[in-house]
Tab-separated table of N, CA and C in Angstrom:
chain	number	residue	atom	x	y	z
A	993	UNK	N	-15.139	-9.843	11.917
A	993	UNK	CA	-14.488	-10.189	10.683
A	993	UNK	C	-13.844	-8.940	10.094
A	994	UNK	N	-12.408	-9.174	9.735
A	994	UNK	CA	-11.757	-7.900	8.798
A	994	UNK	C	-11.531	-8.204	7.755
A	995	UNK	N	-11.663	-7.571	6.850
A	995	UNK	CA	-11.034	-7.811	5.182
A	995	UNK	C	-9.935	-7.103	5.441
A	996	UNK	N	-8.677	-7.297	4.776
A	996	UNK	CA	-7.762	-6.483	4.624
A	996	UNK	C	-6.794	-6.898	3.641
A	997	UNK	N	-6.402	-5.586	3.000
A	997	UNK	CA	-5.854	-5.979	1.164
A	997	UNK	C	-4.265	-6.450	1.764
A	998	UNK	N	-3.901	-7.441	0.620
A	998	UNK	CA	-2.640	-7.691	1.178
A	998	UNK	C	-1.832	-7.517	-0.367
A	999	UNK	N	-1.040	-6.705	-0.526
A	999	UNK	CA	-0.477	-5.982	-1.728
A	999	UNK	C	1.149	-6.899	-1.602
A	1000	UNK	N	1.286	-7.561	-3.434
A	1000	UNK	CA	2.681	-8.028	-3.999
A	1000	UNK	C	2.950	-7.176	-4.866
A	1001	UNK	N	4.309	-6.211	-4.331
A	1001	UNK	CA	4.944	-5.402	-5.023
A	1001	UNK	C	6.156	-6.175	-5.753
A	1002	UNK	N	6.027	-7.513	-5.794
A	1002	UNK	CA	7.221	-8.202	-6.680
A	1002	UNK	C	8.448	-7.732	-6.960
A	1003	UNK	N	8.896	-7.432	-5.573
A	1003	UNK	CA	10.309	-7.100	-5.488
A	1003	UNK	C	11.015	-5.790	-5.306
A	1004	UNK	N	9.605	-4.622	-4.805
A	1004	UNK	CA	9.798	-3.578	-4.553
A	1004	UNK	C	8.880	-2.908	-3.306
A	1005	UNK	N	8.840	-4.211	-2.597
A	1005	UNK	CA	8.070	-4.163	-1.267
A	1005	UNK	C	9.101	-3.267	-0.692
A	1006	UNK	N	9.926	-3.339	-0.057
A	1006	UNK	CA	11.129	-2.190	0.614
A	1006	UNK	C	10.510	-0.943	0.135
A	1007	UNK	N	10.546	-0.564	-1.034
A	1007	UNK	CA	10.757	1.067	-1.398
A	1007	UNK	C	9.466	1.499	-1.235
A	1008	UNK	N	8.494	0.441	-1.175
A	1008	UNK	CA	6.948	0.933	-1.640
A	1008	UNK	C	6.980	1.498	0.348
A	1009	UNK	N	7.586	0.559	1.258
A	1009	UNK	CA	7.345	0.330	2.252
A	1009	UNK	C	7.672	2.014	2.609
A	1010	UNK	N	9.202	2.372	2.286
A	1010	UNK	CA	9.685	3.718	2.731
A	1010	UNK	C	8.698	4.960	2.132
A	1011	UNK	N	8.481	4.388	0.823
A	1011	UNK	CA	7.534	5.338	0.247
A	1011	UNK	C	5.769	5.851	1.136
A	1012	UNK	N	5.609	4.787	1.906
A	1012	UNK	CA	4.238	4.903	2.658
A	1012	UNK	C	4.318	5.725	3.698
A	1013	UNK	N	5.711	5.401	4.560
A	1013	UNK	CA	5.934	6.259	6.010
A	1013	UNK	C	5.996	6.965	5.454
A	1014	UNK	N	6.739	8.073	3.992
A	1014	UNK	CA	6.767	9.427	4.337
A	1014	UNK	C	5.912	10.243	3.826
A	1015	UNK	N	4.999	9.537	2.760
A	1015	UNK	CA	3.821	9.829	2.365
A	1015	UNK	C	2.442	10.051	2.712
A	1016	UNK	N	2.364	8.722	3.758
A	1016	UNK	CA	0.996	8.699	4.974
A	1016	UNK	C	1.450	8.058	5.885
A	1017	UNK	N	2.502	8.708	6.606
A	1017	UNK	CA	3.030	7.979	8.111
A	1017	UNK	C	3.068	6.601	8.268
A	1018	UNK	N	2.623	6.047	7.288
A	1018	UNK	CA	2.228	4.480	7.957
A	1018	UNK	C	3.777	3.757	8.654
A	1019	UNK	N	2.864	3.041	9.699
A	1019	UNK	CA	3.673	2.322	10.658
A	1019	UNK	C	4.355	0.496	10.285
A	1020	UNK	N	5.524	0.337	10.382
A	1020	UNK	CA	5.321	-1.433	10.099
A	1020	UNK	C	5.344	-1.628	11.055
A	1021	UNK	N	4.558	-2.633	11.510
A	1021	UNK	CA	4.409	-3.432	12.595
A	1021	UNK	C	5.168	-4.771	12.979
A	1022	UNK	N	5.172	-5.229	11.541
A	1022	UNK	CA	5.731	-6.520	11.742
A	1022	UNK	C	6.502	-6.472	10.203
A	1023	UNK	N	7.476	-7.178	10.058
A	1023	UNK	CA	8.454	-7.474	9.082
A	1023	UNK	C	9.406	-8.727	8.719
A	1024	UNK	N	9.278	-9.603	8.066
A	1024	UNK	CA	9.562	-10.945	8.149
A	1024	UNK	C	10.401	-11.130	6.622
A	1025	UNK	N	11.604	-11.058	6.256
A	1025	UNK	CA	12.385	-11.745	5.023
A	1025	UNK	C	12.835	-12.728	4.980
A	1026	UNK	N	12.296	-13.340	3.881
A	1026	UNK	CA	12.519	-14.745	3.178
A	1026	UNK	C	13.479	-15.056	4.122
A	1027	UNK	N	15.192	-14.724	4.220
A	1027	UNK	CA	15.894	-15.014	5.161
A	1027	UNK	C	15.667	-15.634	6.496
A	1028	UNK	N	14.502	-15.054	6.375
A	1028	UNK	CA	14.223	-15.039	8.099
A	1028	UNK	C	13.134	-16.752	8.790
A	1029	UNK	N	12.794	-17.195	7.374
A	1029	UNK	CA	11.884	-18.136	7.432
A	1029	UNK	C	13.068	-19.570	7.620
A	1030	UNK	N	11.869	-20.649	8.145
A	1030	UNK	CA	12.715	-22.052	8.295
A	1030	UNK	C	13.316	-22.522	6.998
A	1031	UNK	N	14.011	-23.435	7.006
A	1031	UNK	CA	14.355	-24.134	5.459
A	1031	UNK	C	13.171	-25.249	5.228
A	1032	UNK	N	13.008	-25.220	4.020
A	1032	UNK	CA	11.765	-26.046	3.972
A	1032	UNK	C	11.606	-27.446	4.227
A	1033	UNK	N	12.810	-28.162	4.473
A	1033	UNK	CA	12.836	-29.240	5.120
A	1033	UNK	C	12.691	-29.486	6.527
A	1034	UNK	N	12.774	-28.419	7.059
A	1034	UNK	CA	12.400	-28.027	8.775
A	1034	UNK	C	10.931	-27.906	8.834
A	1035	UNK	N	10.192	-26.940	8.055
A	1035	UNK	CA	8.718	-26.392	7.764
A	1035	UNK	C	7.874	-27.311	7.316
A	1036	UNK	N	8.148	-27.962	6.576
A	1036	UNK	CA	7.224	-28.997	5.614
A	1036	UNK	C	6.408	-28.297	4.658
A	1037	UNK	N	7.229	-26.676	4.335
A	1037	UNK	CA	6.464	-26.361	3.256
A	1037	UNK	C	7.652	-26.080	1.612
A	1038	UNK	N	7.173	-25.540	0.542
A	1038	UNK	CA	7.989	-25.781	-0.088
A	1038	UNK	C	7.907	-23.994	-0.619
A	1039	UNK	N	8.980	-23.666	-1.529
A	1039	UNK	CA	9.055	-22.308	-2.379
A	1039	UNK	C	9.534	-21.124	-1.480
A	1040	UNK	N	10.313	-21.315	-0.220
A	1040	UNK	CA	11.464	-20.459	0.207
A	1040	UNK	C	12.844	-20.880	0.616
A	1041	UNK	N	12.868	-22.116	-0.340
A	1041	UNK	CA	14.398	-22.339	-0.214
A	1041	UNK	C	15.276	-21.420	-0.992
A	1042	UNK	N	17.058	-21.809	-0.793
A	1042	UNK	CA	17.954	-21.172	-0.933
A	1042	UNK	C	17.830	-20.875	-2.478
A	1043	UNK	N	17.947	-20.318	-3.224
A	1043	UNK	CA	18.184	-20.168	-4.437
A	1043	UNK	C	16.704	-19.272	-5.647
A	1044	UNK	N	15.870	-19.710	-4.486
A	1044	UNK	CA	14.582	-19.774	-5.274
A	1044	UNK	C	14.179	-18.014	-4.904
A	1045	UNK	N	14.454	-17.402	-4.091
A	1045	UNK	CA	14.237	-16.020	-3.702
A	1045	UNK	C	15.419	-15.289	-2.869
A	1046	UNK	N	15.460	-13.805	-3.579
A	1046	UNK	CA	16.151	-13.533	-2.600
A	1046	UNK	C	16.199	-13.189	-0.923
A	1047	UNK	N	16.991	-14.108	-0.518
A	1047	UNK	CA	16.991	-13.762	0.917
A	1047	UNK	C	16.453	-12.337	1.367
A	1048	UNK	N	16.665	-11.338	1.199
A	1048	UNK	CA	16.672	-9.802	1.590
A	1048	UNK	C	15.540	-9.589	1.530
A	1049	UNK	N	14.957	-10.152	0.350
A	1049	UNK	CA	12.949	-9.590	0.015
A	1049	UNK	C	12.506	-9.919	1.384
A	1050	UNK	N	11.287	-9.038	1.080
A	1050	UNK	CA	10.202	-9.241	1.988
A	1050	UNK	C	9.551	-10.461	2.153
A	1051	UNK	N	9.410	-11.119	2.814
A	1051	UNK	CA	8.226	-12.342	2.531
A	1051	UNK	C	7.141	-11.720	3.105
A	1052	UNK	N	7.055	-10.836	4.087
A	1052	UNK	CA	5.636	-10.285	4.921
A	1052	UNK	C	6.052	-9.389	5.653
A	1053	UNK	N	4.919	-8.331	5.576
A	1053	UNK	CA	4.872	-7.020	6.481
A	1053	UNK	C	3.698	-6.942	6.693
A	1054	UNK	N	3.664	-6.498	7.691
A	1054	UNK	CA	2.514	-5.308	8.342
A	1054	UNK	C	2.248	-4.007	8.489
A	1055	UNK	N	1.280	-3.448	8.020
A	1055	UNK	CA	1.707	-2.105	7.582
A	1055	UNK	C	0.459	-1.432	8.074
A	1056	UNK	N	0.571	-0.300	9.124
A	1056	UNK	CA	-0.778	0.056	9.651
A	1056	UNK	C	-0.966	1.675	8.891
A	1057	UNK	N	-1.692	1.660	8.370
A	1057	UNK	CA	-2.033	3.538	7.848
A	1057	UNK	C	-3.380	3.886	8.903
A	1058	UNK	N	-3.279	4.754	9.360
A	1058	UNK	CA	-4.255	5.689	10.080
A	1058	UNK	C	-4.576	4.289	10.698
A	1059	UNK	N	-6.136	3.900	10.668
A	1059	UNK	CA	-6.894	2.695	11.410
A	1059	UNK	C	-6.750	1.386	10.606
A	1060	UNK	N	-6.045	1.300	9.630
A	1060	UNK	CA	-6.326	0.390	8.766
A	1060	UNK	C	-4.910	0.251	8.559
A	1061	UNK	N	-4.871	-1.492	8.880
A	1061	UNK	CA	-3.665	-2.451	8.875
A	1061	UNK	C	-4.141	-3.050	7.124
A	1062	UNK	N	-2.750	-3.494	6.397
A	1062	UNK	CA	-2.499	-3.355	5.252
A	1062	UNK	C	-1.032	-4.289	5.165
A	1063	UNK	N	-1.408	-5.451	4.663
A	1063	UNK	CA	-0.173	-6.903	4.237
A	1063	UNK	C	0.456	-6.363	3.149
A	1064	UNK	N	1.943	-6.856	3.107
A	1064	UNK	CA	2.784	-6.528	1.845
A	1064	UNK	C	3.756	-7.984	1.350
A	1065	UNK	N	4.090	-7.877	0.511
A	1065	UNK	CA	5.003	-9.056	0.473
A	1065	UNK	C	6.037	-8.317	-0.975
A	1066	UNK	N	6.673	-9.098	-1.196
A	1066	UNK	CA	7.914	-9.023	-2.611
A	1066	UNK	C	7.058	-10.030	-3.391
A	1067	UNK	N	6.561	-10.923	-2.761
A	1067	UNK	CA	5.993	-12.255	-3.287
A	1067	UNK	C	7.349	-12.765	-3.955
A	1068	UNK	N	6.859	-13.245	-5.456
A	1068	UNK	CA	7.818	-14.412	-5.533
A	1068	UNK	C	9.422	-13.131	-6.580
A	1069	UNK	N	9.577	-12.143	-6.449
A	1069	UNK	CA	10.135	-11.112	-7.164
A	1069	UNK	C	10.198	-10.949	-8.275
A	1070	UNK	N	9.362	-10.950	-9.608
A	1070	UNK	CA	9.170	-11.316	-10.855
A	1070	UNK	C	9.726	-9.589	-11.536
A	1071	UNK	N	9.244	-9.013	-10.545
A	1071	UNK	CA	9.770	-7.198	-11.107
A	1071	UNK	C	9.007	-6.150	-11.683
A	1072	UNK	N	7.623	-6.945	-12.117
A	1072	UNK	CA	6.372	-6.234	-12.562
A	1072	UNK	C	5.039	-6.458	-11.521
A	1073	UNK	N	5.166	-5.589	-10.783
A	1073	UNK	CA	3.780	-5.826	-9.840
A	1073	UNK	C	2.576	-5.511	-10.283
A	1074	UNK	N	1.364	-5.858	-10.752
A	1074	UNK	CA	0.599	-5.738	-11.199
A	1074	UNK	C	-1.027	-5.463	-10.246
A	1075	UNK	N	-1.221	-4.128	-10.219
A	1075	UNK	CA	-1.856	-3.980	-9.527
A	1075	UNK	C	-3.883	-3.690	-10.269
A	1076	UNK	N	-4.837	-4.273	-10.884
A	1076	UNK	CA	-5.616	-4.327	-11.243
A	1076	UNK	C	-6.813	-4.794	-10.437
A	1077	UNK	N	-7.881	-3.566	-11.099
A	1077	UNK	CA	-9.149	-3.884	-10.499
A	1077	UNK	C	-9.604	-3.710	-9.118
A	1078	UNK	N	-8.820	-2.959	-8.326
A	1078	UNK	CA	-9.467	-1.917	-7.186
A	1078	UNK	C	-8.718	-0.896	-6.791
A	1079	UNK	N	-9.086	-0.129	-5.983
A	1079	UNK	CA	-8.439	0.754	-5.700
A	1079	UNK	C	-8.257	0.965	-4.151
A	1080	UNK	N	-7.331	1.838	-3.225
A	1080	UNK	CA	-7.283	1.866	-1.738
A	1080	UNK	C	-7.611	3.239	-1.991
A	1081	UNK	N	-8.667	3.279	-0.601
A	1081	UNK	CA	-9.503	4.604	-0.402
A	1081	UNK	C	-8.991	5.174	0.691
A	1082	UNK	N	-8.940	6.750	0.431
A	1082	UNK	CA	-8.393	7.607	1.942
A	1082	UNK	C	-9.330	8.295	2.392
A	1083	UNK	N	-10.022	7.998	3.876
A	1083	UNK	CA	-11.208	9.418	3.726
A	1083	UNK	C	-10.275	10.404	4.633
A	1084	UNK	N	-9.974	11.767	4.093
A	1084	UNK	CA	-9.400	12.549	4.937
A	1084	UNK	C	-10.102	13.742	5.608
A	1085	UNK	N	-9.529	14.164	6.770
A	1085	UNK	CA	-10.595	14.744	7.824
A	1085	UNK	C	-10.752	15.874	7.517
A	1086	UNK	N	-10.598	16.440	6.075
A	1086	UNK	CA	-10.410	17.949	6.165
A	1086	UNK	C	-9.422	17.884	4.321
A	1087	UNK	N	-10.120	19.427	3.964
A	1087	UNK	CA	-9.229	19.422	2.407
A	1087	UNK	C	-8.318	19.632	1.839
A	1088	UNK	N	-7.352	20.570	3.732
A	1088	UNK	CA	-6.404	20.481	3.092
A	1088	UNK	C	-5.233	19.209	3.550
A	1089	UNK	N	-5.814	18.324	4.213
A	1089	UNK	CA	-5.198	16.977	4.536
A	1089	UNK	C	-5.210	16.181	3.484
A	1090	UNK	N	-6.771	16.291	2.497
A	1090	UNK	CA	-6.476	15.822	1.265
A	1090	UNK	C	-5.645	16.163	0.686
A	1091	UNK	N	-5.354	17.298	-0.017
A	1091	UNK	CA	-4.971	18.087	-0.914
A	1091	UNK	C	-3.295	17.111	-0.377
A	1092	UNK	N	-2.855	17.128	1.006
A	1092	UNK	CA	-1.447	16.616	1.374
A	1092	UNK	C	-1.116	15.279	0.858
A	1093	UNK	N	-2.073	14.511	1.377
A	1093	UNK	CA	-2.337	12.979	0.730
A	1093	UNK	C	-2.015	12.861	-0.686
A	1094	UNK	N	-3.067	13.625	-1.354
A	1094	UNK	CA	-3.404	13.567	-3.075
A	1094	UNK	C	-1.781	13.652	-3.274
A	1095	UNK	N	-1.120	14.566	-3.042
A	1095	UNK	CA	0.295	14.930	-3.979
A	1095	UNK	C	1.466	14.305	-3.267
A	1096	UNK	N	0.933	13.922	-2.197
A	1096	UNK	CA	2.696	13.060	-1.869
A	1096	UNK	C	2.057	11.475	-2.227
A	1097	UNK	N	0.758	10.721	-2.267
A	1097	UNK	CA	1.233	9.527	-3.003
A	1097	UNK	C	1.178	9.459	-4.599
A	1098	UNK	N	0.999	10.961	-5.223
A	1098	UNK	CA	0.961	10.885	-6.469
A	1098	UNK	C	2.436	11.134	-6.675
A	1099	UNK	N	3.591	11.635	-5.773
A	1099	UNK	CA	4.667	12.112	-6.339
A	1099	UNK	C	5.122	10.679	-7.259
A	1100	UNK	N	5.523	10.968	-8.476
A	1100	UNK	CA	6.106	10.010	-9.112
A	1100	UNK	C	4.986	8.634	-9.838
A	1101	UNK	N	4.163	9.606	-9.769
A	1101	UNK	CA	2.437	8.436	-10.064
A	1101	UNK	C	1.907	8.856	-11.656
A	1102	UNK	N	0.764	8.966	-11.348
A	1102	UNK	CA	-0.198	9.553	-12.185
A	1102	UNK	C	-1.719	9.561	-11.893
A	1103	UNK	N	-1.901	11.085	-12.114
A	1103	UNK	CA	-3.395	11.072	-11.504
A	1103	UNK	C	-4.133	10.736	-12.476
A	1104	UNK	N	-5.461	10.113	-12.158
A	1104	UNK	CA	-6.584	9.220	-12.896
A	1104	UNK	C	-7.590	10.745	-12.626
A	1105	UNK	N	-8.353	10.951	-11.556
A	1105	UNK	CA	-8.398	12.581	-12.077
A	1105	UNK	C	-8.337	13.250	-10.735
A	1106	UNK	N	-8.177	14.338	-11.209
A	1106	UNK	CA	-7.748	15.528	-10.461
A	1106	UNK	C	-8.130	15.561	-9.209
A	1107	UNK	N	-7.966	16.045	-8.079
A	1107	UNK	CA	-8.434	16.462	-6.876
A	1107	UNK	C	-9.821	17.474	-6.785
A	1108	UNK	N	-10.970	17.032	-6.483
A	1108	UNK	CA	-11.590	18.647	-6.629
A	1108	UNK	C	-12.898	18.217	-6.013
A	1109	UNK	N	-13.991	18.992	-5.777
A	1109	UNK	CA	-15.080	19.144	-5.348
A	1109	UNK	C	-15.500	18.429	-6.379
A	1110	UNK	N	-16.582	17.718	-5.574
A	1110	UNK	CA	-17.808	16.599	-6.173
A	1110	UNK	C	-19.166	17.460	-6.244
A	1111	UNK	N	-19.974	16.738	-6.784
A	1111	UNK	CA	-21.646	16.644	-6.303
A	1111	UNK	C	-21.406	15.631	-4.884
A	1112	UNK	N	-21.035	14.445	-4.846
A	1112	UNK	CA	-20.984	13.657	-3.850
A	1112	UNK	C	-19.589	13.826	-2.324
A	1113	UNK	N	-18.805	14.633	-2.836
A	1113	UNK	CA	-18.041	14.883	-1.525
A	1113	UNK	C	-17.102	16.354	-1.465
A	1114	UNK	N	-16.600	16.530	-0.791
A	1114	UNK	CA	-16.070	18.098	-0.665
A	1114	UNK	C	-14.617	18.405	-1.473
A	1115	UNK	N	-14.167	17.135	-1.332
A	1115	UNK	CA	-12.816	16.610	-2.268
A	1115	UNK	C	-12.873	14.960	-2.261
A	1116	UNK	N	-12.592	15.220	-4.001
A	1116	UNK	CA	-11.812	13.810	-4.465
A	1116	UNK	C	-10.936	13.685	-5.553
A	1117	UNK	N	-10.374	12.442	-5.432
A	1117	UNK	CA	-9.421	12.234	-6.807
A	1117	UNK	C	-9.218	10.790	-6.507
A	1118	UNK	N	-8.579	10.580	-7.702
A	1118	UNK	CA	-7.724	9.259	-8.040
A	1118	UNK	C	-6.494	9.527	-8.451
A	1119	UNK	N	-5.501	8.495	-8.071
A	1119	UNK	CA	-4.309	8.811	-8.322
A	1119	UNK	C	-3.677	7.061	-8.742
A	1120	UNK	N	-2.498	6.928	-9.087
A	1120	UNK	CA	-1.933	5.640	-9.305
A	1120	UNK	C	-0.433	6.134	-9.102
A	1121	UNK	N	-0.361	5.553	-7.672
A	1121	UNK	CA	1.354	5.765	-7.366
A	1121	UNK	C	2.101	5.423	-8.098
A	1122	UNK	N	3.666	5.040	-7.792
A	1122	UNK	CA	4.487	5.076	-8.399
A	1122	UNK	C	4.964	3.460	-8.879
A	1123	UNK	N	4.022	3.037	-7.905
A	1123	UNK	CA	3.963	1.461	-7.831
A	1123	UNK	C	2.854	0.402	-8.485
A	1124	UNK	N	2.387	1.552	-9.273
A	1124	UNK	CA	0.985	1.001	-9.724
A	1124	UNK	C	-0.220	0.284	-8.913
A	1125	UNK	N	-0.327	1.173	-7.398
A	1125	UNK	CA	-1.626	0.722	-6.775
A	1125	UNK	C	-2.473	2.292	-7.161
A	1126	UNK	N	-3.897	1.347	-7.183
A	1126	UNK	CA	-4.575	2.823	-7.621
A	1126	UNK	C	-4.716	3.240	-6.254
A	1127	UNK	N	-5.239	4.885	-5.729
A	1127	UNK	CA	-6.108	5.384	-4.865
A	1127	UNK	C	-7.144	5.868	-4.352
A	1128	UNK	N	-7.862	6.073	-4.040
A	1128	UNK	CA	-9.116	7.810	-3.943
A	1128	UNK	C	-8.614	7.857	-2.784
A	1129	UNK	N	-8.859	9.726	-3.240
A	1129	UNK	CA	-8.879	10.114	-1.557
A	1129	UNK	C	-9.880	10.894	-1.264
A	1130	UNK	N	-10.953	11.024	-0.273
A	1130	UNK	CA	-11.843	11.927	-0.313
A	1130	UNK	C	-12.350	12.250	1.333
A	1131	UNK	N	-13.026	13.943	0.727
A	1131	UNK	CA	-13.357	14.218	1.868
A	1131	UNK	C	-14.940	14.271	1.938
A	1132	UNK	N	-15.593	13.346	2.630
A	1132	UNK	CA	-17.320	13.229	2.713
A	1132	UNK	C	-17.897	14.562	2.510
A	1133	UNK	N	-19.046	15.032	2.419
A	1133	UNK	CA	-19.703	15.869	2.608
A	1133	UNK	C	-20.141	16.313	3.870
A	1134	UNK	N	-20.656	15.324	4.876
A	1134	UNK	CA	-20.475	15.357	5.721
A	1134	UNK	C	-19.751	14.807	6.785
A	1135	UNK	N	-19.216	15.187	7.908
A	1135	UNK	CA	-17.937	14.813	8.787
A	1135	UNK	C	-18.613	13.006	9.403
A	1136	UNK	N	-17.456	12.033	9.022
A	1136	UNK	CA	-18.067	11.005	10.008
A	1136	UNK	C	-16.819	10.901	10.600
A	1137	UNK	N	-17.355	10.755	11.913
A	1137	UNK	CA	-16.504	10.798	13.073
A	1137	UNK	C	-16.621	10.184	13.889
């Protein structure tokens, strides 16, 4: 069984998308726009016909960071993505990989707090990108590998 978060950037799935590769390499795997889906009289489902979204949005991605695959959508494009009540965790292998992490997904964010040595790990922080998903990133105390 996998859990895996599946994030609606309501209409700024694209930029969040470019924003990930150059921030934490992440890979898309798969990529699917509204365009790209049946008409709903073909499908038998309803809420991606012509008019109702823009063609260009995302309807679905796949998005792999390090080991961990990660869903995206535009969803329905409302323009305020609202991201509340968890956060995506980075464990990085080393502090100054953190330290890389911490400031390229904070570029254009805001940190919740600072990067720094714990009682509980060697580095951490919180951050809230530019897109309003929160983060941590941390480095264990000890190496799991």
């Amino acid at each position: 069984m996998q859990v895996q978060p599946y994030l609606f950037f309501d209409g700024r799935c694209e930029e969040a998308l470019d924003f990930y590769q150059a921030a934490l390499g992440a890979e898309i795997t798969m990529l699917m726009r509204y365009k790209d889906a049946p008409p709903p009289e073909s499908s038998g489902q309803q809420g991606c016909g012509p008019g109702q979204v823009d063609p260009e949005k995302i309807m679905h991605a796949n998005v792999q960071i390090g080991e961990t695959q990660i869903m995206a959508s535009d969803g329905m494009n409302g323009g305020k993505p609202d991201f509340k009540g968890f956060s995506l965790s980075i464990t990085a292998p080393s502090e100054k990989e953190a330290d890389r992490i911490f400031a390229a997904i904070g570029q254009g964010g805001t940190v919740q707090m600072a990067l720094d040595t714990t009682f509980f790990a060697r580095r951490f922080g919180m951050v809230t990108d530019r897109f309003g998903v929160s983060w941590m990133v941390i480095v264990p105390l000890i190496d799991i590998g």
